[in-house]
Amino acid sequence: MKILVTGGTGYIGSHTCIELLNSRYEVIVVDNLSNSKIEVINKIKTITNKDFKFYEMDLRSEEELRNIFSKEKIDAVIHFAGLKAVGESVQKPLLYYQNNLDSTLTLCKVMNEFKVKKLVFSSSATVYGEQKVLPIKESASLSTTNPYGSTKLFIEYILDDLYKSDNEWSIIKLRYFNPVGAHESGLIGEDPNGIPNNLMPYVSKVAIGELPYLNVFGDDYDTKDGTGVRDYIHVVDLAKGHLKALEYIDKNNDCIAINLGTGTGYSVLDIVKTYEKVNNIKVPYKITKRRDGDIAECYADSTKAKELLNWSSELSLDDMVKSAYNFIIKNKE
Ligand code: NAD
Ligand code: UD1
């Protein structure tokens, strides 16, 4: 099967390309490099010892996309491409709506023209807003608190309507919880520009001394130690979930949402303590006030992924923090 991977040079996309290439798939990558680097292509080739085509282009460019679909016999698409910084989306909502919605609409339009109707879409647990009942099932109510989250929810609705209009489509909306960690080679991983917003890359920068200490955003939540609890999932486990999703859409015509999480919640202090223990390093921290918009606790009910995709996470929190540290050490400069 030939898979078009949009956003394939990004964090999750690059890890998924490795799993695809190491399995029975052919891969074509499309990315405009707005949040990733061209070097990733050669790193994927080095890790897998496999070759594949890369097109540097914006997904919103309909003609260029059409050219790719005419040249390549694509069987299915995994659509990672999108902007993902929550804070930036609040400052620049039009950029987020334009980029994320236009690129998905253009992609679906061209897929339709070429009768390629199998799609795996990167959604997010952000579409659950704040939930009272945990763990979170896919049937939970949906709401968002920022433009980034709204783009994910709107795209989910667009895909639902597309399927309703033509049930030859087969679509899986994967709702990721908190992807962390890196490939064991240390060649690829999460490499945000500037000061990281997310916890794990921030902890890594503190661990190597690039930042003096971690700000722990609040210790007065109603959680086991007062700090925020999340469902951290190893990016390699997450990548493997996409292969299971492809197997599912290849056999079924459906449009479904599926959580990809471990089902276990860890607090900020769990992360800090585990990072210190596994990597034998100090991670200084200070308790500060809560971050606006943060929720206390969020973790997945991962039953549906097990039942429908026969997928569940395998790697532990130790594996996550070990690979995150290995990546930052190897990519310090
Ligand atoms: P990333 O930024 O590393 O990768 C996204 C890639 O898409 C980048 O390489 C970027 O250059 C590319 N891109 C963006 N807009 C494009 C466009 N118009 N045309 C072509 N390429 C474009 O992000 P990631 O962490 O790998 O996330 C992948 C997907 O998963 C995103 O859609 C994101 O919203 C979603 N997601 C991520 C997380 C997370 O914590 N990382 C959680 C939930 C959902
Ligand atoms: C963030 C995004 C969310 C996205 C998710 C996936 C926000 C508001 N939300 O969620 O839309 O789907 O990433 O990756 O950005 N923390 C600290 N100090 C820090 C950074 C984080 O204490 O410097 C805490 C947070 O308060 C939270 C936990 O660590 O309790 C995880 O934070 P983060 O990694 O930013 O992820 P989310 O908040 O879950």
Tab-separated table of C-alpha atoms and ligand atoms in Angstrom:
chain	number	residue	atom	x	y	z
A	1	MET	CA	0.000	0.000	0.000
A	2	LYS	CA	1.211	3.499	-0.854
A	3	ILE	CA	0.529	6.043	1.881
A	4	LEU	CA	0.616	9.820	1.527
A	5	VAL	CA	1.821	11.263	4.834
A	6	THR	CA	1.053	14.973	5.181
A	7	GLY	CA	3.168	16.691	7.828
A	8	GLY	CA	5.543	13.737	7.582
A	9	THR	CA	8.650	15.668	8.630
A	10	GLY	CA	6.971	16.765	11.885
A	11	TYR	CA	7.290	15.139	15.287
A	12	ILE	CA	4.587	12.453	15.106
A	13	GLY	CA	4.668	12.176	11.301
A	14	SER	CA	8.382	11.329	11.188
A	15	HIS	CA	8.006	8.575	13.807
A	16	THR	CA	5.047	7.189	11.871
A	17	CYS	CA	7.030	7.185	8.594
A	18	ILE	CA	9.625	4.987	10.294
A	19	GLU	CA	6.998	2.466	11.397
A	20	LEU	CA	5.388	2.495	7.934
A	21	LEU	CA	8.687	2.001	6.107
A	22	ASN	CA	9.730	-0.748	8.508
A	23	SER	CA	6.444	-2.444	7.757
A	24	ARG	CA	4.998	-3.244	4.330
A	25	TYR	CA	4.138	0.310	3.259
A	26	GLU	CA	5.440	2.683	0.608
A	27	VAL	CA	5.552	6.298	1.780
A	28	ILE	CA	5.211	9.701	0.106
A	29	VAL	CA	5.775	12.717	2.357
A	30	VAL	CA	4.318	16.178	1.845
A	31	ASP	CA	5.296	19.028	4.177
A	32	ASN	CA	5.858	22.774	3.827
A	33	LEU	CA	8.551	22.680	6.553
A	34	SER	CA	6.788	25.475	8.468
A	35	ASN	CA	7.457	23.604	11.717
A	36	SER	CA	10.027	20.984	10.801
A	37	LYS	CA	13.404	20.605	9.137
A	38	ILE	CA	14.436	19.049	5.828
A	39	GLU	CA	17.179	17.037	7.628
A	40	VAL	CA	14.463	14.815	9.063
A	41	ILE	CA	14.058	13.175	5.637
A	42	ASN	CA	17.626	11.844	5.627
A	43	LYS	CA	17.334	10.830	9.267
A	44	ILE	CA	14.277	8.701	8.466
A	45	LYS	CA	16.180	7.163	5.546
A	46	THR	CA	19.187	6.433	7.787
A	47	ILE	CA	17.075	4.819	10.495
A	48	THR	CA	15.036	2.652	8.117
A	49	ASN	CA	17.551	2.169	5.315
A	50	LYS	CA	14.632	2.749	2.947
A	51	ASP	CA	14.036	5.394	0.303
A	52	PHE	CA	10.875	7.437	-0.266
A	53	LYS	CA	9.732	10.608	-2.039
A	54	PHE	CA	9.404	13.982	-0.363
A	55	TYR	CA	7.444	16.936	-1.789
A	56	GLU	CA	8.059	20.298	-0.147
A	57	MET	CA	4.720	22.029	-0.615
A	58	ASP	CA	1.836	23.653	1.159
A	59	LEU	CA	-1.163	21.361	1.274
A	60	ARG	CA	-3.394	24.271	0.378
A	61	SER	CA	-1.824	24.339	-3.073
A	62	GLU	CA	-4.500	22.380	-4.918
A	63	GLU	CA	-2.699	22.129	-8.274
A	64	GLU	CA	0.516	20.819	-6.751
A	65	LEU	CA	-1.421	18.287	-4.724
A	66	ARG	CA	-3.318	17.173	-7.819
A	67	ASN	CA	0.019	16.638	-9.583
A	68	ILE	CA	1.154	14.336	-6.804
A	69	PHE	CA	-2.065	12.338	-6.929
A	70	SER	CA	-1.734	11.979	-10.717
A	71	LYS	CA	1.896	10.863	-10.509
A	72	GLU	CA	1.608	8.495	-7.553
A	73	LYS	CA	-0.936	5.751	-7.099
A	74	ILE	CA	-1.909	6.641	-3.541
A	75	ASP	CA	-4.044	4.177	-1.566
A	76	ALA	CA	-4.583	6.064	1.686
A	77	VAL	CA	-3.621	9.279	3.474
A	78	ILE	CA	-2.438	9.973	7.006
A	79	HIS	CA	-3.043	13.662	7.617
A	80	PHE	CA	-0.757	15.127	10.286
A	81	ALA	CA	-0.141	18.532	8.691
A	82	GLY	CA	-1.407	21.405	10.788
A	83	LEU	CA	-0.394	24.135	13.184
A	84	LYS	CA	-0.579	23.054	16.822
A	85	ALA	CA	0.499	25.762	19.285
A	86	VAL	CA	-2.441	26.572	21.550
A	87	GLY	CA	-1.156	29.990	22.733
A	88	GLU	CA	-0.272	31.111	19.205
A	89	SER	CA	-3.725	30.064	17.997
A	90	VAL	CA	-5.293	32.480	20.496
A	91	GLN	CA	-3.080	35.307	19.145
A	92	LYS	CA	-3.516	34.365	15.470
A	93	PRO	CA	-6.853	32.602	15.068
A	94	LEU	CA	-7.174	33.348	11.331
A	95	LEU	CA	-3.810	31.753	10.636
A	96	TYR	CA	-4.935	28.606	12.455
A	97	TYR	CA	-8.368	28.383	10.856
A	98	GLN	CA	-6.896	29.100	7.423
A	99	ASN	CA	-4.027	26.692	7.646
A	100	ASN	CA	-5.739	23.773	9.345
A	101	LEU	CA	-9.152	23.980	7.692
A	102	ASP	CA	-8.063	25.004	4.169
A	103	SER	CA	-5.394	22.317	4.012
A	104	THR	CA	-7.854	19.618	5.097
A	105	LEU	CA	-10.555	20.811	2.677
A	106	THR	CA	-8.079	20.918	-0.215
A	107	LEU	CA	-6.764	17.478	0.675
A	108	CYS	CA	-10.236	15.928	0.882
A	109	LYS	CA	-11.307	17.581	-2.378
A	110	VAL	CA	-8.322	16.178	-4.268
A	111	MET	CA	-8.673	12.771	-2.594
A	112	ASN	CA	-12.294	12.701	-3.728
A	113	GLU	CA	-11.330	13.562	-7.313
A	114	PHE	CA	-8.853	10.693	-7.400
A	115	LYS	CA	-11.202	8.336	-5.552
A	116	VAL	CA	-8.758	7.892	-2.694
A	117	LYS	CA	-11.182	7.645	0.206
A	118	LYS	CA	-9.178	6.212	3.084
A	119	LEU	CA	-8.055	8.780	5.634
A	120	VAL	CA	-6.476	8.794	9.084
A	121	PHE	CA	-6.741	12.215	10.697
A	122	SER	CA	-4.738	13.613	13.656
A	123	SER	CA	-7.297	14.887	16.103
A	124	SER	CA	-6.614	15.604	19.752
A	125	ALA	CA	-7.931	15.039	23.252
A	126	THR	CA	-8.343	18.812	23.272
A	127	VAL	CA	-11.786	18.217	21.655
A	128	TYR	CA	-13.022	16.907	25.033
A	129	GLY	CA	-12.621	20.277	26.771
A	130	GLU	CA	-12.955	19.746	30.531
A	131	GLN	CA	-14.566	16.448	31.544
A	132	LYS	CA	-15.942	15.461	34.931
A	133	VAL	CA	-15.981	11.741	34.210
A	134	LEU	CA	-12.628	10.010	33.829
A	135	PRO	CA	-11.271	8.068	32.010
A	136	ILE	CA	-12.574	9.848	28.919
A	137	LYS	CA	-14.538	7.774	26.410
A	138	GLU	CA	-14.969	8.739	22.759
A	139	SER	CA	-18.677	9.245	23.435
A	140	ALA	CA	-17.972	12.099	25.895
A	141	SER	CA	-19.312	15.572	25.078
A	142	LEU	CA	-17.134	17.690	22.791
A	143	SER	CA	-16.108	21.307	23.312
A	144	THR	CA	-13.033	23.464	22.917
A	145	THR	CA	-11.366	26.342	24.688
A	146	ASN	CA	-9.096	27.796	22.010
A	147	PRO	CA	-8.889	28.240	18.204
A	148	TYR	CA	-6.446	25.336	17.794
A	149	GLY	CA	-8.877	22.988	19.502
A	150	SER	CA	-11.737	24.389	17.431
A	151	THR	CA	-9.896	23.596	14.191
A	152	LYS	CA	-9.647	19.963	15.330
A	153	LEU	CA	-13.312	19.784	16.258
A	154	PHE	CA	-14.479	21.511	13.059
A	155	ILE	CA	-12.393	19.131	10.966
A	156	GLU	CA	-13.964	16.193	12.814
A	157	TYR	CA	-17.412	17.566	11.892
A	158	ILE	CA	-16.354	18.099	8.258
A	159	LEU	CA	-15.133	14.490	8.042
A	160	ASP	CA	-18.378	13.220	9.609
A	161	ASP	CA	-20.379	15.106	6.964
A	162	LEU	CA	-18.147	13.856	4.188
A	163	TYR	CA	-18.751	10.269	5.270
A	164	LYS	CA	-22.494	10.861	5.588
A	165	SER	CA	-22.545	12.161	2.013
A	166	ASP	CA	-20.571	9.227	0.613
A	167	ASN	CA	-20.006	6.145	2.701
A	168	GLU	CA	-17.360	4.787	0.380
A	169	TRP	CA	-15.078	6.916	2.542
A	170	SER	CA	-13.322	5.284	5.441
A	171	ILE	CA	-12.056	7.692	8.065
A	172	ILE	CA	-10.472	7.373	11.483
A	173	LYS	CA	-10.130	10.449	13.661
A	174	LEU	CA	-7.390	9.604	16.137
A	175	ARG	CA	-7.655	11.618	19.335
A	176	TYR	CA	-4.132	11.755	20.743
A	177	PHE	CA	-3.552	12.366	24.414
A	178	ASN	CA	-0.061	13.695	25.314
A	179	PRO	CA	2.600	12.378	22.923
A	180	VAL	CA	6.127	12.475	24.399
A	181	GLY	CA	9.532	10.817	23.987
A	182	ALA	CA	11.562	10.088	20.897
A	183	HIS	CA	12.875	7.362	18.623
A	184	GLU	CA	15.484	5.175	20.355
A	185	SER	CA	18.160	6.255	17.836
A	186	GLY	CA	18.003	9.780	19.274
A	187	LEU	CA	18.007	11.095	15.681
A	188	ILE	CA	14.439	12.378	15.670
A	189	GLY	CA	12.216	13.735	18.428
A	190	GLU	CA	10.304	16.803	19.511
A	191	ASP	CA	12.339	19.903	18.790
A	192	PRO	CA	10.242	23.023	19.391
A	193	ASN	CA	11.608	26.448	18.456
A	194	GLY	CA	12.295	28.766	21.412
A	195	ILE	CA	11.055	28.090	24.919
A	196	PRO	CA	8.858	24.972	24.982
A	197	ASN	CA	5.214	25.246	26.054
A	198	ASN	CA	4.716	21.561	26.754
A	199	LEU	CA	5.973	19.813	29.853
A	200	MET	CA	8.350	17.126	28.551
A	201	PRO	CA	10.445	19.293	26.214
A	202	TYR	CA	10.640	21.899	28.994
A	203	VAL	CA	11.866	19.307	31.517
A	204	SER	CA	14.484	18.165	28.985
A	205	LYS	CA	15.799	21.718	28.581
A	206	VAL	CA	16.065	22.039	32.358
A	207	ALA	CA	17.821	18.662	32.563
A	208	ILE	CA	20.618	19.818	30.226
A	209	GLY	CA	20.894	23.216	31.921
A	210	GLU	CA	19.489	25.299	29.055
A	211	LEU	CA	16.726	26.500	31.360
A	212	PRO	CA	17.321	26.983	35.107
A	213	TYR	CA	14.205	25.311	36.499
A	214	LEU	CA	10.750	24.047	35.663
A	215	ASN	CA	7.716	26.122	36.623
A	216	VAL	CA	5.148	23.681	37.953
A	217	PHE	CA	1.833	25.305	37.100
A	218	GLY	CA	-0.108	24.875	40.326
A	219	ASP	CA	-0.019	22.326	43.156
A	220	ASP	CA	-3.565	22.929	44.384
A	221	TYR	CA	-5.541	20.844	41.899
A	222	ASP	CA	-7.775	18.090	43.167
A	223	THR	CA	-5.278	15.395	42.122
A	224	LYS	CA	-3.073	12.944	44.009
A	225	ASP	CA	-0.263	15.480	44.666
A	226	GLY	CA	-2.043	18.688	43.611
A	227	THR	CA	-0.269	18.979	40.229
A	228	GLY	CA	-1.944	18.447	36.842
A	229	VAL	CA	-2.455	14.872	35.641
A	230	ARG	CA	-2.186	13.833	31.968
A	231	ASP	CA	-2.076	10.694	29.864
A	232	TYR	CA	1.467	10.731	28.421
A	233	ILE	CA	1.978	8.338	25.540
A	234	HIS	CA	5.259	7.336	23.899
A	235	VAL	CA	5.387	8.719	20.345
A	236	VAL	CA	6.529	5.326	19.015
A	237	ASP	CA	3.436	3.645	20.493
A	238	LEU	CA	1.352	6.427	18.977
A	239	ALA	CA	3.001	5.931	15.576
A	240	LYS	CA	2.179	2.208	15.695
A	241	GLY	CA	-1.464	3.081	16.343
A	242	HIS	CA	-1.561	4.668	12.865
A	243	LEU	CA	-0.617	1.385	11.210
A	244	LYS	CA	-3.456	-0.325	13.055
A	245	ALA	CA	-5.790	2.455	11.926
A	246	LEU	CA	-4.720	1.898	8.305
A	247	GLU	CA	-5.467	-1.813	8.620
A	248	TYR	CA	-8.922	-0.939	9.946
A	249	ILE	CA	-9.846	1.536	7.208
A	250	ASP	CA	-8.569	-0.851	4.583
A	251	LYS	CA	-11.157	-3.421	5.693
A	252	ASN	CA	-14.093	-1.255	6.866
A	253	ASN	CA	-16.046	1.692	5.536
A	254	ASP	CA	-16.615	3.792	8.586
A	255	CYS	CA	-16.037	7.184	10.171
A	256	ILE	CA	-14.993	6.808	13.777
A	257	ALA	CA	-13.112	8.611	16.517
A	258	ILE	CA	-10.614	6.623	18.548
A	259	ASN	CA	-8.565	7.665	21.569
A	260	LEU	CA	-4.852	6.974	21.526
A	261	GLY	CA	-3.666	7.123	25.100
A	262	THR	CA	-2.313	4.700	27.681
A	263	GLY	CA	-5.273	5.018	30.048
A	264	THR	CA	-2.961	5.999	32.909
A	265	GLY	CA	-2.579	9.503	34.283
A	266	TYR	CA	0.691	10.862	35.679
A	267	SER	CA	1.152	14.127	37.553
A	268	VAL	CA	3.734	16.802	36.789
A	269	LEU	CA	5.705	15.695	39.841
A	270	ASP	CA	5.540	12.037	38.689
A	271	ILE	CA	7.205	13.174	35.453
A	272	VAL	CA	9.887	15.177	37.253
A	273	LYS	CA	10.702	12.370	39.727
A	274	THR	CA	10.768	9.676	37.035
A	275	TYR	CA	12.916	11.828	34.739
A	276	GLU	CA	15.415	12.348	37.575
A	277	LYS	CA	15.495	8.691	38.627
A	278	VAL	CA	15.730	7.077	35.178
A	279	ASN	CA	18.296	9.539	33.801
A	280	ASN	CA	20.180	10.054	37.059
A	281	ILE	CA	19.949	13.821	36.756
A	282	LYS	CA	18.461	16.735	38.716
A	283	VAL	CA	15.443	18.661	37.454
A	284	PRO	CA	15.030	21.716	39.701
A	285	TYR	CA	11.487	23.072	39.881
A	286	LYS	CA	9.423	25.833	41.485
A	287	ILE	CA	5.725	25.759	42.162
A	288	THR	CA	4.044	28.703	40.432
A	289	LYS	CA	0.463	29.713	39.792
A	290	ARG	CA	-1.882	27.736	37.554
A	291	ARG	CA	-1.628	28.265	33.796
A	292	ASP	CA	-4.756	29.856	32.297
A	293	GLY	CA	-6.960	27.329	30.553
A	294	ASP	CA	-5.348	24.256	32.187
A	295	ILE	CA	-7.504	21.428	33.480
A	296	ALA	CA	-6.758	19.294	36.538
A	297	GLU	CA	-6.861	15.847	35.073
A	298	CYS	CA	-7.198	14.151	31.685
A	299	TYR	CA	-6.674	10.521	30.696
A	300	ALA	CA	-8.091	8.185	28.108
A	301	ASP	CA	-10.395	5.244	28.156
A	302	SER	CA	-8.442	3.210	25.620
A	303	THR	CA	-10.866	0.285	25.340
A	304	LYS	CA	-12.110	1.217	21.869
A	305	ALA	CA	-8.586	1.240	20.387
A	306	LYS	CA	-8.014	-2.215	21.850
A	307	GLU	CA	-11.338	-3.581	20.615
A	308	LEU	CA	-11.445	-2.080	17.124
A	309	LEU	CA	-7.776	-1.692	16.240
A	310	ASN	CA	-6.198	-4.330	18.469
A	311	TRP	CA	-3.827	-1.590	19.621
A	312	SER	CA	-2.652	-0.680	23.087
A	313	SER	CA	0.418	1.130	24.330
A	314	GLU	CA	3.459	-0.948	25.249
A	315	LEU	CA	6.110	1.507	26.374
A	316	SER	CA	6.341	2.750	29.962
A	317	LEU	CA	6.877	6.171	31.505
A	318	ASP	CA	10.513	5.115	32.106
A	319	ASP	CA	10.882	4.520	28.342
A	320	MET	CA	9.329	7.930	27.608
A	321	VAL	CA	11.653	9.959	29.851
A	322	LYS	CA	14.712	7.914	28.881
A	323	SER	CA	14.152	8.497	25.156
A	324	ALA	CA	13.350	12.194	25.709
A	325	TYR	CA	16.674	12.669	27.544
A	326	ASN	CA	18.606	10.615	24.967
A	327	PHE	CA	17.207	12.852	22.212
A	328	ILE	CA	18.036	16.153	23.928
A	329	ILE	CA	21.569	14.996	24.784
A	330	LYS	CA	22.244	13.949	21.193
A	331	ASN	CA	20.795	17.162	19.775
A	332	LYS	CA	22.122	19.707	22.291
A	333	GLU	CA	23.912	21.922	19.807
B	1	NAD	P1	4.470	19.111	14.067
B	1	NAD	O1	4.311	20.581	14.028
B	1	NAD	O2	5.773	18.566	14.508
B	1	NAD	O3	4.123	18.488	12.623
B	1	NAD	C1	3.160	19.040	11.764
B	1	NAD	C2	3.803	19.206	10.393
B	1	NAD	O4	2.845	19.776	9.493
B	1	NAD	C3	5.014	20.139	10.404
B	1	NAD	O5	6.117	19.459	9.858
B	1	NAD	C4	4.587	21.330	9.545
B	1	NAD	O6	5.672	21.868	8.819
B	1	NAD	C5	3.529	20.695	8.648
B	1	NAD	N1	2.509	21.621	8.129
B	1	NAD	C6	1.729	22.502	8.832
B	1	NAD	N2	0.885	23.133	8.007
B	1	NAD	C7	1.115	22.652	6.743
B	1	NAD	C8	0.566	22.917	5.466
B	1	NAD	N3	-0.395	23.839	5.302
B	1	NAD	N4	1.058	22.245	4.400
B	1	NAD	C9	2.028	21.331	4.544
B	1	NAD	N5	2.591	21.035	5.726
B	1	NAD	C10	2.141	21.687	6.817
B	1	NAD	O7	3.277	18.531	14.956
B	1	NAD	P2	3.085	17.083	15.559
B	1	NAD	O8	3.298	17.155	17.021
B	1	NAD	O9	3.841	16.092	14.769
B	1	NAD	O10	1.518	16.917	15.340
B	1	NAD	C11	0.992	16.270	14.196
B	1	NAD	C12	-0.509	16.431	14.200
B	1	NAD	O11	-1.032	15.871	15.402
B	1	NAD	C13	-0.991	17.877	14.170
B	1	NAD	O12	-2.139	17.960	13.359
B	1	NAD	C14	-1.325	18.176	15.619
B	1	NAD	O13	-2.312	19.161	15.738
B	1	NAD	C15	-1.842	16.815	16.095
B	1	NAD	N6	-1.692	16.627	17.551
B	1	NAD	C16	-0.468	16.799	18.126
B	1	NAD	C17	-0.328	16.643	19.501
B	1	NAD	C18	1.005	16.850	20.168
B	1	NAD	O14	1.041	17.050	21.374
B	1	NAD	N7	2.135	16.813	19.478
B	1	NAD	C19	-1.443	16.291	20.289
B	1	NAD	C20	-2.669	16.109	19.658
B	1	NAD	C21	-2.777	16.272	18.267
B	2	UD1	C1	-1.326	20.871	25.745
B	2	UD1	C2	-2.315	21.700	24.963
B	2	UD1	C3	-3.355	20.793	24.334
B	2	UD1	C4	-2.688	19.720	23.491
B	2	UD1	C5	-1.739	18.945	24.393
B	2	UD1	C6	-1.062	17.842	23.621
B	2	UD1	C7	-2.363	23.826	26.205
B	2	UD1	C8	-3.178	24.734	27.076
B	2	UD1	N1	-2.941	22.671	25.853
B	2	UD1	O1	-2.044	20.262	26.768
B	2	UD1	O2	-4.233	21.524	23.510
B	2	UD1	O3	-3.650	18.847	22.933
B	2	UD1	O4	-0.770	19.865	24.924
B	2	UD1	O5	0.286	17.876	23.679
B	2	UD1	O6	-1.256	24.148	25.807
B	2	UD1	N2	3.120	22.032	32.928
B	2	UD1	C9	3.871	22.617	33.916
B	2	UD1	N3	4.936	23.396	33.526
B	2	UD1	C10	5.263	23.613	32.213
B	2	UD1	C11	4.476	22.996	31.208
B	2	UD1	C12	3.392	22.226	31.603
B	2	UD1	O7	3.604	22.443	35.094
B	2	UD1	O8	6.218	24.336	31.927
B	2	UD1	C13	1.975	21.166	33.328
B	2	UD1	C14	0.624	21.632	32.823
B	2	UD1	O9	0.034	22.505	33.742
B	2	UD1	C15	-0.116	20.291	32.684
B	2	UD1	C16	0.987	19.295	32.316
B	2	UD1	O10	2.212	19.901	32.726
B	2	UD1	O11	-0.649	19.918	33.922
B	2	UD1	C17	1.055	18.995	30.829
B	2	UD1	O12	1.128	20.198	30.107
B	2	UD1	P1	1.373	20.227	28.518
B	2	UD1	O13	2.522	19.366	28.180
B	2	UD1	O14	1.426	21.660	28.110
B	2	UD1	O15	0.087	19.503	27.928
B	2	UD1	P2	-1.475	19.827	28.141
B	2	UD1	O16	-1.687	20.937	29.067
B	2	UD1	O17	-2.142	18.544	28.447
